[in-house]
Amino acid sequence: MSRREIFFASPQNFKGDIVTLVDDELHHLTRVLHHKVGDRITIVDGAGVAAVDSEIIAIDRDGARARILKKVRRYGEPYVHLTLAQAVPKGSRFDWLIEKATEIGASEFMPLLCERGEVEAGTGKLERWRRLALAAMKQSCRSFCPVINAPLSFEAMCQQGRNYQLRLLAHEGNDDTLRPPIATPPPRRVLLAIGPEGGFTDNELQRAKDGNFQLMSLGPRRLRAETAGIVAITKLLTLFGQL
Ligand code: SAH
């Protein structure tokens, strides 16, 4: 079966077996894709629920209503909630990272402010990143829109570590390569930290060790920060059998 076009409606627009598409999604449905009453589409709520099969029953200027024929929870979602804590690289590289990491299966982002960090993220960027994550969720047929946190300090990230079963920090020049089995049952929540181009400082490394972070190697080559993020996510999801 070919995949249906995927649309987004927030959870409050899911009422019983009726979903209403509004704003950009309405525009996309009617003006761009010229859908009509009777067409079948997939609608995700960004919180992990998908109306994988729904039929458009009414379209007017304010909204399009669709009746849900089949609903699936955790549609397109990996078993593990993977959070990528990463120093924000210069320019548009973080945009690229959010898009690609969302496609691969990351569920949360923590823009990190490191001692050797390069840029501080303004609030405008945060809104753009959230829009990019939403678009990438739809594009990659997921139902959960990755959470993009406000930028936080390395210390605050370490404290968040207690909400995760596995805490990893990618660091060049160590031999600790993760091999399966990592843990049985596999962890549900994994926090993964990637440093800035200048790398983590000794102080940060020590702090992470104190916080029970495990060092992780990504091989003998030095990767650009955003490449390291993508490689680490791919490696982890592969180890967990999720790719
Ligand atoms: N000059 C820096 C390199 C930073 S590369 C240094 O000496 O550490 C940016 C980030 O990508 C690193 O902080 C690390 O988190 C990750 N990274 C890059 N290559 C890696 C590798 N081969 N193994 C593990 N992590 C790596």
Coordinates of C-alpha atoms and ligand atoms in Angstrom, one line a residue:
M1 CA 0.0 0.0 0.0
S2 CA 1.4 3.4 -0.9
R3 CA 1.6 5.8 2.0
R4 CA -1.1 8.4 2.2
E5 CA -0.2 12.1 2.4
I6 CA 0.5 13.1 6.0
F7 CA -1.1 16.1 7.7
F8 CA -0.8 17.5 11.2
A9 CA -3.6 18.5 13.6
S10 CA -2.9 19.3 17.3
P11 CA -4.3 16.9 19.9
Q12 CA -7.1 19.4 20.8
N13 CA -8.3 19.2 17.2
F14 CA -8.9 15.4 17.6
K15 CA -12.4 15.1 19.0
G16 CA -13.8 11.6 19.2
D17 CA -13.6 10.2 15.7
I18 CA -13.4 13.6 14.0
V19 CA -10.2 15.6 13.3
T20 CA -10.2 19.2 12.1
L21 CA -7.4 20.6 9.9
V22 CA -6.8 24.3 10.1
D23 CA -4.4 27.1 9.0
D24 CA -1.4 25.9 7.0
E25 CA -2.5 22.3 7.0
L26 CA -5.9 23.3 5.5
H27 CA -4.2 25.4 2.9
H28 CA -1.9 22.5 2.0
L29 CA -4.8 20.1 1.8
T30 CA -7.1 22.2 -0.4
R31 CA -4.9 24.7 -2.3
V32 CA -1.7 22.8 -2.8
L33 CA -2.9 19.2 -3.1
H34 CA -6.5 19.9 -4.2
H35 CA -8.0 17.3 -1.9
K36 CA -11.8 16.9 -2.0
V37 CA -14.5 15.4 0.3
G38 CA -14.2 11.6 0.1
D39 CA -10.4 11.6 -0.2
R40 CA -8.4 9.5 2.3
I41 CA -5.5 11.0 4.2
T42 CA -3.3 10.3 7.3
I43 CA -3.3 12.8 10.1
V44 CA -0.8 12.8 13.0
D45 CA -1.2 14.7 16.3
G46 CA 2.5 15.3 17.0
A47 CA 2.1 13.5 20.4
G48 CA 2.3 10.0 19.0
V49 CA -1.1 9.3 17.6
A50 CA -1.9 8.8 13.9
A51 CA -5.3 8.6 12.2
V52 CA -3.6 6.5 9.6
D53 CA -6.8 6.2 7.6
S54 CA -9.2 9.1 7.7
E55 CA -11.8 10.3 5.2
I56 CA -12.4 14.0 4.5
I57 CA -16.1 14.7 5.2
A58 CA -16.4 18.4 4.9
I59 CA -14.2 21.4 3.8
D60 CA -15.0 25.0 4.4
R61 CA -13.0 28.2 4.8
D62 CA -12.2 27.6 8.5
G63 CA -11.3 24.0 8.5
A64 CA -11.5 20.6 6.9
R65 CA -13.1 17.8 8.9
A66 CA -12.1 14.1 8.5
R67 CA -13.5 11.0 10.1
I68 CA -11.0 8.6 11.6
L69 CA -11.4 5.1 10.2
K70 CA -8.2 3.7 11.7
K71 CA -6.0 5.0 14.5
V72 CA -2.5 3.8 15.5
R73 CA -0.5 4.8 18.6
R74 CA 3.2 5.4 18.4
Y75 CA 2.9 5.4 14.6
G76 CA 6.4 5.4 13.0
E77 CA 8.0 5.8 16.5
P78 CA 11.1 4.1 17.8
Y79 CA 10.8 2.2 21.1
V80 CA 13.5 4.3 22.6
H81 CA 13.2 8.1 23.5
L82 CA 16.5 9.4 22.3
T83 CA 17.5 12.9 23.4
L84 CA 20.3 14.7 21.5
A85 CA 22.1 17.2 23.7
Q86 CA 24.3 19.1 21.3
A87 CA 26.3 22.3 21.2
V88 CA 24.8 24.6 18.6
P89 CA 27.2 24.8 15.6
K90 CA 27.5 28.0 13.5
G91 CA 25.2 29.0 10.6
S92 CA 22.5 26.7 9.5
R93 CA 24.1 23.4 10.6
F94 CA 21.7 22.9 13.5
D95 CA 18.7 23.3 11.1
W96 CA 20.2 20.5 9.1
L97 CA 20.8 18.4 12.1
I98 CA 17.3 18.8 13.5
E99 CA 15.8 17.8 10.1
K100 CA 18.0 14.7 9.7
A101 CA 18.0 13.6 13.3
T102 CA 14.2 13.8 13.3
E103 CA 14.0 11.6 10.2
I104 CA 16.3 9.0 11.7
G105 CA 14.3 8.9 15.0
A106 CA 15.5 11.4 17.6
S107 CA 12.7 12.4 20.0
E108 CA 14.1 15.4 21.8
F109 CA 16.8 18.1 21.4
M110 CA 18.7 20.0 24.0
P111 CA 20.7 22.9 22.5
L112 CA 23.8 22.9 24.7
L113 CA 25.8 25.9 25.9
C114 CA 29.3 24.6 26.4
E115 CA 32.4 26.2 27.6
R116 CA 33.9 26.1 24.1
G117 CA 30.5 26.7 22.5
E118 CA 30.1 28.9 19.5
V119 CA 26.7 30.5 19.3
E120 CA 23.9 31.2 21.7
A121 CA 20.5 30.4 20.2
G122 CA 18.1 33.3 20.1
T123 CA 14.3 32.7 20.6
G124 CA 13.7 33.2 16.8
K125 CA 15.9 30.2 16.2
L126 CA 13.9 28.1 18.6
E127 CA 10.7 28.8 16.7
R128 CA 12.3 27.9 13.4
W129 CA 13.8 24.7 14.8
R130 CA 10.3 23.7 16.0
R131 CA 8.8 24.3 12.6
L132 CA 11.6 22.3 11.0
A133 CA 11.0 19.4 13.4
L134 CA 7.3 19.4 12.6
A135 CA 7.9 19.3 8.9
A136 CA 10.5 16.6 9.3
M137 CA 8.1 14.5 11.4
K138 CA 5.5 14.6 8.6
Q139 CA 8.0 14.0 5.9
S140 CA 9.4 11.0 7.6
C141 CA 6.0 9.4 8.5
R142 CA 6.3 9.8 12.3
S143 CA 3.5 10.7 14.7
F144 CA 5.6 12.3 17.5
C145 CA 7.1 15.8 16.9
P146 CA 10.5 16.0 18.6
V147 CA 10.6 18.3 21.6
I148 CA 13.1 21.2 21.1
N149 CA 14.1 22.6 24.5
A150 CA 15.4 26.1 25.1
P151 CA 19.2 26.2 25.2
L152 CA 20.6 25.0 28.5
S153 CA 24.0 24.9 30.2
F154 CA 26.1 21.8 30.3
E155 CA 25.5 21.6 34.0
A156 CA 21.7 21.7 33.6
M157 CA 22.0 18.9 31.0
C158 CA 23.9 16.7 33.4
Q159 CA 21.2 17.2 36.0
Q160 CA 18.6 16.2 33.4
G161 CA 20.6 13.0 33.2
R162 CA 18.7 11.4 36.1
N163 CA 15.6 11.2 33.9
Y164 CA 17.4 8.7 31.6
Q165 CA 18.4 5.1 32.0
L166 CA 21.4 5.5 29.7
R167 CA 23.6 8.7 29.6
L168 CA 26.3 8.9 26.8
L169 CA 28.8 11.5 25.9
A170 CA 30.6 11.2 22.5
H171 CA 34.3 12.0 22.9
E172 CA 37.0 11.6 20.4
G173 CA 40.1 9.7 21.3
N174 CA 38.7 7.1 23.7
D175 CA 38.3 3.4 23.0
D176 CA 34.9 2.9 24.6
T177 CA 32.8 1.6 21.7
L178 CA 29.3 0.5 22.6
R179 CA 28.6 -3.0 21.7
P180 CA 25.4 -5.0 22.1
P181 CA 23.9 -6.0 24.4
I182 CA 23.9 -2.6 26.0
A183 CA 21.3 -3.5 28.6
T184 CA 18.4 -5.9 28.9
P185 CA 15.7 -4.8 28.6
P186 CA 16.9 -2.0 26.4
P187 CA 16.7 1.5 28.0
R188 CA 13.6 3.5 27.2
R189 CA 15.2 6.8 27.5
V190 CA 18.7 7.6 26.3
L191 CA 20.5 11.0 26.6
L192 CA 23.4 11.6 24.2
A193 CA 25.7 14.5 24.4
I194 CA 27.8 15.8 21.5
G195 CA 30.4 18.6 21.9
P196 CA 31.2 21.8 20.0
E197 CA 33.8 22.0 17.3
G198 CA 36.4 22.8 20.0
G199 CA 35.4 19.7 22.0
F200 CA 34.4 19.3 25.6
T201 CA 36.7 20.8 28.3
D202 CA 38.3 18.6 31.0
N203 CA 36.0 20.2 33.4
E204 CA 32.9 19.2 31.4
L205 CA 34.3 15.7 30.9
Q206 CA 34.8 15.3 34.7
R207 CA 31.3 16.7 35.4
A208 CA 29.8 14.2 33.0
K209 CA 31.7 11.3 34.6
D210 CA 30.5 12.4 38.0
G211 CA 26.9 12.3 36.5
N212 CA 27.4 8.7 35.4
F213 CA 27.7 9.5 31.7
Q214 CA 29.5 6.8 29.7
L215 CA 32.0 7.9 27.1
M216 CA 31.3 6.8 23.6
S217 CA 33.6 6.6 20.6
L218 CA 32.4 7.1 17.1
G219 CA 35.5 5.6 15.5
P220 CA 39.1 6.8 14.8
R221 CA 38.1 9.7 12.6
R222 CA 37.3 13.1 13.9
L223 CA 33.8 14.0 12.8
R224 CA 32.2 17.5 12.5
A225 CA 29.9 18.0 15.4
E226 CA 26.7 17.7 13.3
T227 CA 28.1 14.6 11.6
A228 CA 28.9 13.1 15.0
G229 CA 25.2 13.7 16.1
I230 CA 23.9 11.8 13.1
V231 CA 26.4 9.0 13.3
A232 CA 25.7 8.5 17.1
I233 CA 21.9 8.4 16.7
T234 CA 22.2 6.0 13.8
K235 CA 24.6 3.8 15.7
L236 CA 22.4 3.7 18.8
L237 CA 19.1 3.0 17.0
T238 CA 20.9 0.3 15.1
L239 CA 22.2 -1.3 18.3
F240 CA 18.6 -1.1 19.8
G241 CA 17.2 -2.8 16.6
Q242 CA 15.2 0.3 15.7
L243 CA 16.6 1.0 12.2
Ligands
SAH1 N1 38.8 19.2 18.6 C1 37.7 18.5 19.2 C2 36.9 17.8 18.2 C3 35.5 18.1 18.4 S1 34.4 17.3 17.2 C4 38.2 17.6 20.3 O1 39.4 17.5 20.5 O2 37.4 17.0 21.1 C5 32.9 17.8 17.9 C6 32.3 16.7 18.8 O3 31.9 15.6 18.0 C7 33.1 16.1 19.9 O4 33.1 16.9 21.1 C8 32.5 14.8 20.1 O5 31.3 14.9 20.9 C9 32.0 14.4 18.7 N2 33.0 13.6 18.0 C10 33.6 13.9 16.8 N3 34.3 12.8 16.4 C11 34.2 11.9 17.3 C12 34.7 10.5 17.4 N4 35.5 10.0 16.6 N5 34.3 9.8 18.5 C13 33.5 10.3 19.4 N6 33.0 11.6 19.4 C14 33.3 12.3 18.3

